CSV table of C-alpha atoms in Angstrom, one decimal:
chain,number,residue,atom,x,y,z
A,221,UNK,CA,107.2,98.8,108.7
A,222,UNK,CA,107.7,101.6,106.3
A,223,UNK,CA,110.6,100.5,104.2
A,224,UNK,CA,111.8,102.6,100.9
A,225,UNK,CA,115.1,101.2,99.0
A,226,UNK,CA,116.3,104.1,96.8
A,227,UNK,CA,118.7,104.3,93.9
A,228,UNK,CA,119.3,107.9,93.1
A,229,UNK,CA,122.2,110.5,91.5
A,230,UNK,CA,124.1,110.6,94.3
A,231,UNK,CA,124.8,106.9,95.2
A,232,UNK,CA,124.1,105.3,91.1
A,233,UNK,CA,125.5,105.9,88.1
A,234,UNK,CA,123.2,106.5,84.7
A,235,UNK,CA,123.8,103.1,83.6
A,236,UNK,CA,122.8,101.6,86.9
A,237,UNK,CA,119.6,103.3,87.2
A,238,UNK,CA,118.7,102.6,83.6
A,239,UNK,CA,119.1,99.1,84.5
A,240,UNK,CA,116.6,99.6,88.0
A,241,UNK,CA,114.3,101.4,85.7
A,242,UNK,CA,112.4,98.1,84.0
A,243,UNK,CA,111.4,97.5,87.7
A,244,UNK,CA,108.5,99.2,87.3
A,245,UNK,CA,107.4,96.3,85.3
A,246,UNK,CA,107.5,93.7,87.9
A,247,UNK,CA,105.2,94.5,90.4
A,248,UNK,CA,103.6,91.1,90.4
A,249,UNK,CA,106.8,89.9,91.6
A,250,UNK,CA,107.0,92.2,94.6
A,251,UNK,CA,103.2,91.8,95.6
A,252,UNK,CA,104.1,89.0,97.2
A,253,UNK,CA,106.2,91.2,99.9
A,254,UNK,CA,103.8,92.9,100.7
A,255,UNK,CA,102.3,96.9,99.4
A,256,UNK,CA,104.7,98.6,97.1
A,257,UNK,CA,104.9,101.7,94.7
A,258,UNK,CA,107.9,101.5,92.1
A,259,UNK,CA,108.9,104.9,91.1
A,260,UNK,CA,111.8,105.4,88.0
A,261,UNK,CA,112.6,108.9,87.1
A,262,UNK,CA,115.6,110.5,85.3
A,263,UNK,CA,117.5,110.6,89.0
A,264,UNK,CA,116.1,108.4,90.5
A,265,UNK,CA,114.2,104.6,91.0
A,266,UNK,CA,112.9,104.0,94.3
A,267,UNK,CA,110.9,100.9,95.9
A,268,UNK,CA,108.7,102.0,98.8
A,269,UNK,CA,107.1,99.1,100.7
A,270,UNK,CA,104.7,98.3,103.8
A,271,UNK,CA,106.1,95.0,104.4
A,272,UNK,CA,107.7,93.3,107.0
A,273,UNK,CA,111.2,91.5,105.7
A,274,UNK,CA,113.6,93.4,103.8
A,275,UNK,CA,116.4,91.1,102.7
A,276,UNK,CA,113.9,89.2,100.1
A,277,UNK,CA,113.3,92.3,98.5
A,278,UNK,CA,117.1,92.9,97.9
A,279,UNK,CA,117.8,89.9,96.8
A,280,UNK,CA,114.7,89.9,94.6
A,281,UNK,CA,116.1,93.6,93.1
A,282,UNK,CA,119.5,91.6,92.1
A,283,UNK,CA,118.0,88.8,90.4
A,284,UNK,CA,115.2,90.7,88.1
A,285,UNK,CA,118.1,93.5,87.2
A,286,UNK,CA,121.7,91.7,87.9
A,287,UNK,CA,122.6,95.0,90.0
A,288,UNK,CA,123.9,94.9,93.2
A,289,UNK,CA,121.8,96.6,96.3
A,290,UNK,CA,125.3,97.4,98.7
A,291,UNK,CA,124.8,101.1,97.5
A,292,UNK,CA,121.0,101.8,97.9
A,293,UNK,CA,120.0,103.8,100.4
A,294,UNK,CA,117.9,102.3,103.0
A,295,UNK,CA,115.4,103.7,105.4
A,296,UNK,CA,112.9,101.8,107.8
A,297,UNK,CA,109.8,103.1,109.7
A,298,UNK,CA,109.6,107.4,110.6
A,299,UNK,CA,113.1,107.4,108.8
A,300,UNK,CA,110.7,106.3,105.7
A,301,UNK,CA,108.2,108.7,106.0
A,302,UNK,CA,110.2,111.2,106.1
A,303,UNK,CA,112.6,110.2,103.1
A,304,UNK,CA,108.9,110.3,101.4
A,305,UNK,CA,107.8,113.1,102.6
A,306,UNK,CA,111.3,115.0,101.3
A,307,UNK,CA,111.5,113.5,98.1
A,308,UNK,CA,107.5,114.2,97.5
A,309,UNK,CA,108.5,118.1,98.5
A,310,UNK,CA,111.6,118.2,95.9
A,311,UNK,CA,114.0,118.7,98.8
A,312,UNK,CA,116.0,115.2,97.4
A,313,UNK,CA,116.1,116.2,94.1
A,314,UNK,CA,118.9,117.1,91.9
A,315,UNK,CA,117.4,120.0,91.5
A,316,UNK,CA,115.9,121.4,94.4
A,317,UNK,CA,112.4,123.3,94.1
A,318,UNK,CA,111.7,121.4,90.8
A,319,UNK,CA,107.7,120.3,90.7
A,320,UNK,CA,108.0,117.3,88.4
A,321,UNK,CA,109.2,114.6,90.8
A,322,UNK,CA,104.9,115.2,92.7
A,323,UNK,CA,104.0,114.3,89.3
A,324,UNK,CA,105.8,111.4,88.7
A,325,UNK,CA,105.0,109.9,92.0
A,326,UNK,CA,101.4,110.8,91.9
A,327,UNK,CA,101.6,109.0,88.4
A,328,UNK,CA,103.9,105.6,90.1
A,329,UNK,CA,101.3,105.8,93.0
A,330,UNK,CA,98.1,105.5,90.4
A,331,UNK,CA,99.8,102.6,88.8
A,332,UNK,CA,100.6,100.9,91.9
A,333,UNK,CA,96.6,101.4,92.9
A,334,UNK,CA,95.6,100.1,89.6
A,335,UNK,CA,98.1,97.0,90.1
A,336,UNK,CA,96.4,96.1,93.5
A,337,UNK,CA,99.9,96.7,94.9
A,338,UNK,CA,98.7,99.6,97.5
A,339,UNK,CA,95.9,99.1,100.5
A,340,UNK,CA,95.9,101.2,103.3
A,341,UNK,CA,99.3,101.8,104.3
A,342,UNK,CA,100.7,103.3,101.2
A,343,UNK,CA,97.6,105.0,100.6
A,344,UNK,CA,97.3,107.1,103.4
A,345,UNK,CA,101.0,107.7,103.5
A,346,UNK,CA,100.7,108.8,100.0
A,347,UNK,CA,98.3,111.0,100.9
A,348,UNK,CA,99.5,113.0,103.4
A,349,UNK,CA,103.3,113.1,101.8
A,350,UNK,CA,101.4,115.1,98.9
A,351,UNK,CA,99.8,117.7,101.6
A,352,UNK,CA,103.0,118.2,103.0
A,353,UNK,CA,104.5,118.9,99.5
A,354,UNK,CA,101.8,121.0,99.6
A,355,UNK,CA,102.1,122.7,102.2
A,356,UNK,CA,106.1,123.1,101.9
A,357,UNK,CA,105.2,124.6,98.5
A,358,UNK,CA,103.0,127.0,99.7
A,359,UNK,CA,104.8,128.1,103.3
A,360,UNK,CA,107.9,128.6,101.5
A,361,UNK,CA,109.9,129.4,98.6
A,362,UNK,CA,111.4,126.6,97.5
A,363,UNK,CA,109.2,126.4,94.2
A,364,UNK,CA,109.0,130.0,93.6
A,365,UNK,CA,110.9,129.8,90.4
A,366,UNK,CA,110.7,126.2,89.6
A,367,UNK,CA,113.6,124.3,87.5
A,368,UNK,CA,114.1,120.7,86.7
A,369,UNK,CA,116.8,118.8,85.1
A,370,UNK,CA,115.3,120.0,81.4
A,371,UNK,CA,115.1,123.5,82.1
A,372,UNK,CA,118.9,123.5,83.3
A,373,UNK,CA,119.2,121.7,80.4
A,374,UNK,CA,118.1,124.6,78.2
A,375,UNK,CA,120.3,127.2,80.4
A,376,UNK,CA,123.1,124.9,79.9
A,377,UNK,CA,123.1,125.2,76.2
A,378,UNK,CA,122.7,129.0,76.8
A,379,UNK,CA,125.8,128.8,78.5
A,380,UNK,CA,127.8,127.1,75.8
A,381,UNK,CA,126.3,129.0,72.9
A,382,UNK,CA,125.2,132.5,74.1
A,383,UNK,CA,122.3,133.7,72.8
A,384,UNK,CA,120.2,131.0,71.4
A,385,UNK,CA,117.4,133.3,69.2
A,386,UNK,CA,117.4,131.9,65.9
A,387,UNK,CA,119.1,128.4,66.3
A,388,UNK,CA,117.0,125.6,65.8
A,389,UNK,CA,117.1,122.0,68.1
A,390,UNK,CA,116.1,118.7,67.5
A,391,UNK,CA,113.9,117.9,70.5
A,392,UNK,CA,113.3,114.0,70.6
A,393,UNK,CA,110.3,112.7,72.6
A,394,UNK,CA,106.8,114.0,73.5
A,395,UNK,CA,106.4,113.0,77.5
A,396,UNK,CA,106.8,115.4,80.0
A,397,UNK,CA,110.9,116.3,79.7
A,398,UNK,CA,110.8,116.9,76.2
A,399,UNK,CA,107.5,119.3,77.0
A,400,UNK,CA,109.6,121.3,79.3
A,401,UNK,CA,112.5,121.5,77.1
A,402,UNK,CA,110.9,123.1,74.1
A,403,UNK,CA,108.8,125.7,76.1
A,404,UNK,CA,112.4,127.0,77.7
A,405,UNK,CA,113.8,127.2,73.8
A,406,UNK,CA,110.5,128.9,73.0
A,407,UNK,CA,111.5,131.2,75.5
A,408,UNK,CA,114.6,131.5,74.0
A,409,UNK,CA,113.9,131.8,70.9
A,410,UNK,CA,114.8,128.3,69.0
A,411,UNK,CA,112.8,126.8,66.3
A,412,UNK,CA,112.5,123.4,66.8
A,413,UNK,CA,112.6,120.0,65.0
A,414,UNK,CA,110.4,118.0,67.3
A,415,UNK,CA,110.5,113.8,66.8
A,416,UNK,CA,108.1,111.1,68.6
A,417,UNK,CA,107.5,107.7,68.1
A,418,UNK,CA,103.7,108.4,67.1
A,419,UNK,CA,103.0,111.6,65.4
A,420,UNK,CA,99.4,112.2,67.2
A,421,UNK,CA,101.4,112.9,70.7
A,422,UNK,CA,104.2,115.5,68.9
A,423,UNK,CA,101.5,116.9,67.2
A,424,UNK,CA,99.8,117.5,70.7
A,425,UNK,CA,103.1,119.0,72.5
A,426,UNK,CA,103.4,121.4,68.7
A,427,UNK,CA,99.8,123.1,69.7
A,428,UNK,CA,101.1,123.9,72.8
A,429,UNK,CA,103.9,125.8,71.6
A,430,UNK,CA,103.3,129.5,69.4
A,431,UNK,CA,106.2,131.2,69.5
A,432,UNK,CA,108.8,129.5,67.6
A,433,UNK,CA,108.6,127.1,64.5
A,434,UNK,CA,107.8,123.9,65.3
A,435,UNK,CA,108.4,120.9,62.6
A,436,UNK,CA,107.0,117.4,63.9
A,437,UNK,CA,108.0,114.2,62.8
A,438,UNK,CA,108.2,110.4,63.5
A,439,UNK,CA,111.1,108.7,64.4
A,440,UNK,CA,111.9,106.9,62.3
A,441,UNK,CA,113.2,110.3,60.6
A,442,UNK,CA,115.9,110.7,63.0
A,443,UNK,CA,118.8,109.6,61.1
A,444,UNK,CA,117.9,112.8,59.1
A,445,UNK,CA,118.1,114.9,61.6
A,446,UNK,CA,121.0,113.7,63.6
A,447,UNK,CA,123.6,115.3,61.9
A,448,UNK,CA,122.1,118.8,60.6
A,449,UNK,CA,121.9,120.7,63.7
A,450,UNK,CA,124.0,121.9,66.7
A,451,UNK,CA,121.7,121.3,69.7
A,452,UNK,CA,119.9,117.8,70.1
A,453,UNK,CA,118.0,117.1,73.3
A,454,UNK,CA,116.5,113.6,73.7
A,455,UNK,CA,114.2,112.2,76.9
A,456,UNK,CA,112.6,109.0,75.3
A,457,UNK,CA,111.4,105.4,77.5
A,458,UNK,CA,113.1,103.5,74.9
A,459,UNK,CA,115.0,100.5,76.6
A,460,UNK,CA,117.5,101.1,74.8
A,461,UNK,CA,120.1,103.8,73.0
A,462,UNK,CA,118.1,105.4,69.9
A,463,UNK,CA,121.1,107.0,69.0
A,464,UNK,CA,124.2,105.2,67.8
A,465,UNK,CA,127.9,105.5,66.4
A,466,UNK,CA,126.8,104.1,63.1
A,467,UNK,CA,123.8,107.2,63.0
A,468,UNK,CA,126.5,110.0,63.0
A,469,UNK,CA,128.6,111.5,60.1
A,470,UNK,CA,131.2,114.1,61.0
A,471,UNK,CA,130.8,117.7,60.6
A,472,UNK,CA,132.7,121.0,60.6
A,473,UNK,CA,130.6,122.7,63.7
A,474,UNK,CA,130.6,121.9,66.9
A,475,UNK,CA,127.0,119.8,68.1
A,476,UNK,CA,125.6,119.4,71.7
A,477,UNK,CA,123.7,117.0,72.9
A,478,UNK,CA,121.4,116.9,76.1
A,479,UNK,CA,120.7,113.0,77.1
A,480,UNK,CA,118.0,112.9,79.7
A,481,UNK,CA,116.6,109.8,79.3
A,482,UNK,CA,117.1,107.2,81.8
A,483,UNK,CA,118.4,104.3,80.1
A,484,UNK,CA,120.1,106.4,77.8
A,485,UNK,CA,119.2,107.4,74.9
A,486,UNK,CA,122.9,107.9,73.2
A,487,UNK,CA,125.0,104.8,73.5
A,488,UNK,CA,128.4,105.9,74.9
A,489,UNK,CA,130.3,107.7,71.8
A,490,UNK,CA,134.0,109.5,71.3
A,491,UNK,CA,133.5,111.9,68.2
A,492,UNK,CA,135.3,114.8,67.8
A,493,UNK,CA,132.7,118.1,67.8
A,494,UNK,CA,130.0,116.3,69.7
A,495,UNK,CA,129.4,117.3,73.5
A,496,UNK,CA,127.2,114.9,75.3
A,497,UNK,CA,125.6,115.7,78.6
A,498,UNK,CA,123.8,113.6,80.3
A,499,UNK,CA,121.8,113.8,83.3
A,500,UNK,CA,124.5,113.5,85.9
A,501,UNK,CA,126.9,116.0,83.7
A,502,UNK,CA,124.4,118.7,85.2
A,503,UNK,CA,124.9,118.3,88.7
A,504,UNK,CA,126.4,121.8,89.1
A,505,UNK,CA,124.0,123.6,88.0
A,506,UNK,CA,122.0,121.8,90.3
A,507,UNK,CA,124.5,121.8,93.1
A,508,UNK,CA,124.0,126.2,92.7
A,509,UNK,CA,120.9,125.8,92.4
A,510,UNK,CA,120.6,124.4,96.1
A,511,UNK,CA,123.3,127.2,98.0
A,512,UNK,CA,120.8,129.7,96.6
A,513,UNK,CA,118.1,128.5,98.4
A,514,UNK,CA,119.6,127.0,101.6
A,515,UNK,CA,117.6,129.2,104.0
A,516,UNK,CA,114.4,128.0,102.0
A,517,UNK,CA,115.9,124.4,102.3
A,518,UNK,CA,116.0,124.9,106.6
A,519,UNK,CA,112.5,125.9,106.8
A,520,UNK,CA,111.2,123.6,104.5
A,521,UNK,CA,112.9,120.4,106.5
A,522,UNK,CA,111.0,122.1,109.7
A,523,UNK,CA,107.8,121.8,107.7
A,524,UNK,CA,108.4,118.0,107.0
A,525,UNK,CA,109.5,117.2,110.4
A,526,UNK,CA,105.9,118.8,111.6
A,527,UNK,CA,104.4,116.7,108.6
A,528,UNK,CA,105.7,113.5,109.3
A,529,UNK,CA,104.7,114.2,113.4
A,530,UNK,CA,101.2,114.7,112.9
A,531,UNK,CA,101.2,111.7,110.6
A,532,UNK,CA,102.6,109.4,113.0
A,533,UNK,CA,99.6,110.7,115.4
A,534,UNK,CA,97.1,110.0,112.7
A,535,UNK,CA,98.1,106.8,112.6
A,536,UNK,CA,98.0,106.1,116.0
A,537,UNK,CA,94.6,107.7,116.2
A,538,UNK,CA,92.9,106.6,112.4
A,539,UNK,CA,91.9,102.9,113.8
A,540,UNK,CA,88.8,101.6,112.9
A,541,UNK,CA,88.1,100.2,116.7
A,542,UNK,CA,88.5,103.6,118.8
A,543,UNK,CA,86.3,105.3,115.8
A,544,UNK,CA,83.6,103.1,116.5
A,545,UNK,CA,84.0,103.3,120.1
A,546,UNK,CA,83.9,107.4,120.1
A,547,UNK,CA,80.6,106.9,117.4
A,548,UNK,CA,78.6,104.4,119.8
A,549,UNK,CA,79.9,106.9,122.6
A,550,UNK,CA,78.0,109.7,120.5
A,551,UNK,CA,75.0,108.1,120.2
A,552,UNK,CA,75.0,106.9,124.0
A,553,UNK,CA,75.4,110.6,125.1
A,554,UNK,CA,72.2,111.7,122.4
A,555,UNK,CA,70.1,109.0,123.5
A,556,UNK,CA,70.6,109.9,127.2
A,557,UNK,CA,70.2,113.9,126.8
A,558,UNK,CA,67.1,112.9,124.5
A,559,UNK,CA,65.6,110.5,127.3
A,560,UNK,CA,66.0,113.2,130.1
A,561,UNK,CA,64.5,116.0,128.1
A,562,UNK,CA,61.2,113.6,127.5
A,563,UNK,CA,61.1,112.9,131.5
A,564,UNK,CA,61.4,116.6,132.3
A,565,UNK,CA,58.7,117.5,130.1
A,566,UNK,CA,56.9,115.0,131.0
A,567,UNK,CA,56.7,112.3,127.8
A,568,UNK,CA,58.5,109.8,130.1
A,569,UNK,CA,58.0,108.2,132.9
A,570,UNK,CA,61.0,108.1,135.7
A,571,UNK,CA,60.8,104.5,136.2
A,572,UNK,CA,60.4,104.1,132.4
A,573,UNK,CA,63.6,105.0,132.0
A,574,UNK,CA,65.4,101.8,132.0
A,575,UNK,CA,63.3,100.0,129.4
A,576,UNK,CA,63.6,103.0,127.4
A,577,UNK,CA,67.3,103.0,127.3
A,578,UNK,CA,67.5,99.5,126.7
A,579,UNK,CA,65.5,99.5,123.7
A,580,UNK,CA,67.6,103.0,122.4
A,581,UNK,CA,70.0,101.2,123.2
A,582,UNK,CA,69.6,98.2,120.8
A,583,UNK,CA,68.1,100.7,118.1
A,584,UNK,CA,71.3,102.1,118.0
A,585,UNK,CA,73.2,98.5,117.8
A,586,UNK,CA,71.5,97.8,115.0
A,587,UNK,CA,71.6,100.8,113.6
A,588,UNK,CA,75.5,100.6,113.5
A,589,UNK,CA,75.6,96.7,112.7
A,590,UNK,CA,76.4,97.4,108.8
A,591,UNK,CA,78.8,100.3,109.3
A,592,UNK,CA,80.7,98.3,111.3
A,593,UNK,CA,80.6,95.8,109.3
A,594,UNK,CA,81.8,97.7,105.7
A,595,UNK,CA,84.5,99.5,108.0
A,596,UNK,CA,85.9,96.3,109.0
A,597,UNK,CA,85.2,94.7,105.8
A,598,UNK,CA,87.2,97.6,103.9
A,599,UNK,CA,90.0,98.2,107.2
A,600,UNK,CA,92.9,97.4,104.9
A,601,UNK,CA,91.9,98.7,101.5
A,602,UNK,CA,92.8,102.1,100.3
A,603,UNK,CA,89.4,103.7,100.9
A,604,UNK,CA,89.4,103.2,104.8
A,605,UNK,CA,90.7,106.8,105.2
A,606,UNK,CA,88.3,108.7,102.8
A,607,UNK,CA,85.8,106.3,105.2
A,608,UNK,CA,86.9,106.7,108.4
A,609,UNK,CA,86.7,110.7,107.7
A,610,UNK,CA,83.6,110.5,106.3
A,611,UNK,CA,82.4,109.5,109.6
A,612,UNK,CA,84.1,112.1,111.5
A,613,UNK,CA,82.9,114.8,110.0
A,614,UNK,CA,79.4,114.0,109.4
A,615,UNK,CA,79.3,113.3,113.1
A,616,UNK,CA,81.5,115.6,114.6
A,617,UNK,CA,83.3,113.2,116.5
A,618,UNK,CA,86.5,115.2,116.5
A,619,UNK,CA,88.5,117.9,114.4
A,620,UNK,CA,91.4,115.4,113.2
A,621,UNK,CA,90.1,114.9,109.4
A,622,UNK,CA,91.6,113.9,106.4
A,623,UNK,CA,91.2,116.3,103.6
A,624,UNK,CA,89.6,113.9,101.1
A,625,UNK,CA,89.7,116.2,98.2
A,626,UNK,CA,92.7,115.6,96.6
A,627,UNK,CA,92.7,111.2,97.2
A,628,UNK,CA,94.3,110.8,93.8
A,629,UNK,CA,92.6,107.3,93.4
A,630,UNK,CA,89.6,108.8,94.5
A,631,UNK,CA,89.5,111.8,92.0
A,632,UNK,CA,90.6,109.3,89.3
A,633,UNK,CA,88.7,110.1,86.0
């Protein structure tokens, strides 16, 4: 049974999601329950399972984090499939239409695969989910103007300060979120002071920014810069806050800090002339975004319903035994056709038909022996859908083909 346990921006605050984000380090604990993928982003922590029992999983979550699970959204069966397809299509995001979530789920899927935590069921679900997300982006305008929490943060800074041109901003971290922040700051003509734990990654990001000045420093220089500028954006993967009250000095000018990290990078502080915006504080702008996209959301939801039904039908027709049966029937049809032709052209005598049919039957049985063994040995492995799809395509058994060109684990490297 498919199960999704979702802690998100609607049912859990930033602090709670921060505590839960450590779960992505506990694959060994959760593999005991079944197949599992763990996703931790700034807006959600989700655990996707193919498992039999729910309650032991909820107990384990509380045991590892101290967080009670009563507020989590629980999805099972078809509802779980629909939820994942909605999330991957960015219909469940704080910022509807943002494209970052698909990449985040792909990264989580790859990690789970490398951890040996996914097999057939979650692999095929994720693959079809990515296909669904691609279809939604292609057939609707939901992502025509991609936005993210990072872009909303820069937009909020512009609301507060007006024209940002000529300002300088401190950006802490050099991951995906910081990259988006830097790109949007560049569009507004904001010079960037980029701090990161490793100099190399900051250098790589600097090379992408060509229209404004970018000064890079390692994170140990944070004390030096935190009090010098009006704007600060932080999005690291640190387990604890990297900015605390001891580091902060009073300034006459007003400062605007955007904490886009989960767990938070900035501790709880109340200091005059500093406004701190956290992920959940940007929800008003996100809600405005949803209103503008309501028509496209309806269209996207209908597409997702179609994709869910197609996936359930795919599951029904993708078991090994029916395909082996179809393959044998295909072999039998071809052999009968060849024998019939041979008799008509007098290559064979009619009285030899049954003998030849028996010989051909044995030959095809031996021919199919190794493929049959291989399929059965891989019945529960992630690559089974690739194998079955290849057989369908090679032997033209039917048109219900799986597009294997974008299998994330298959295309690694």
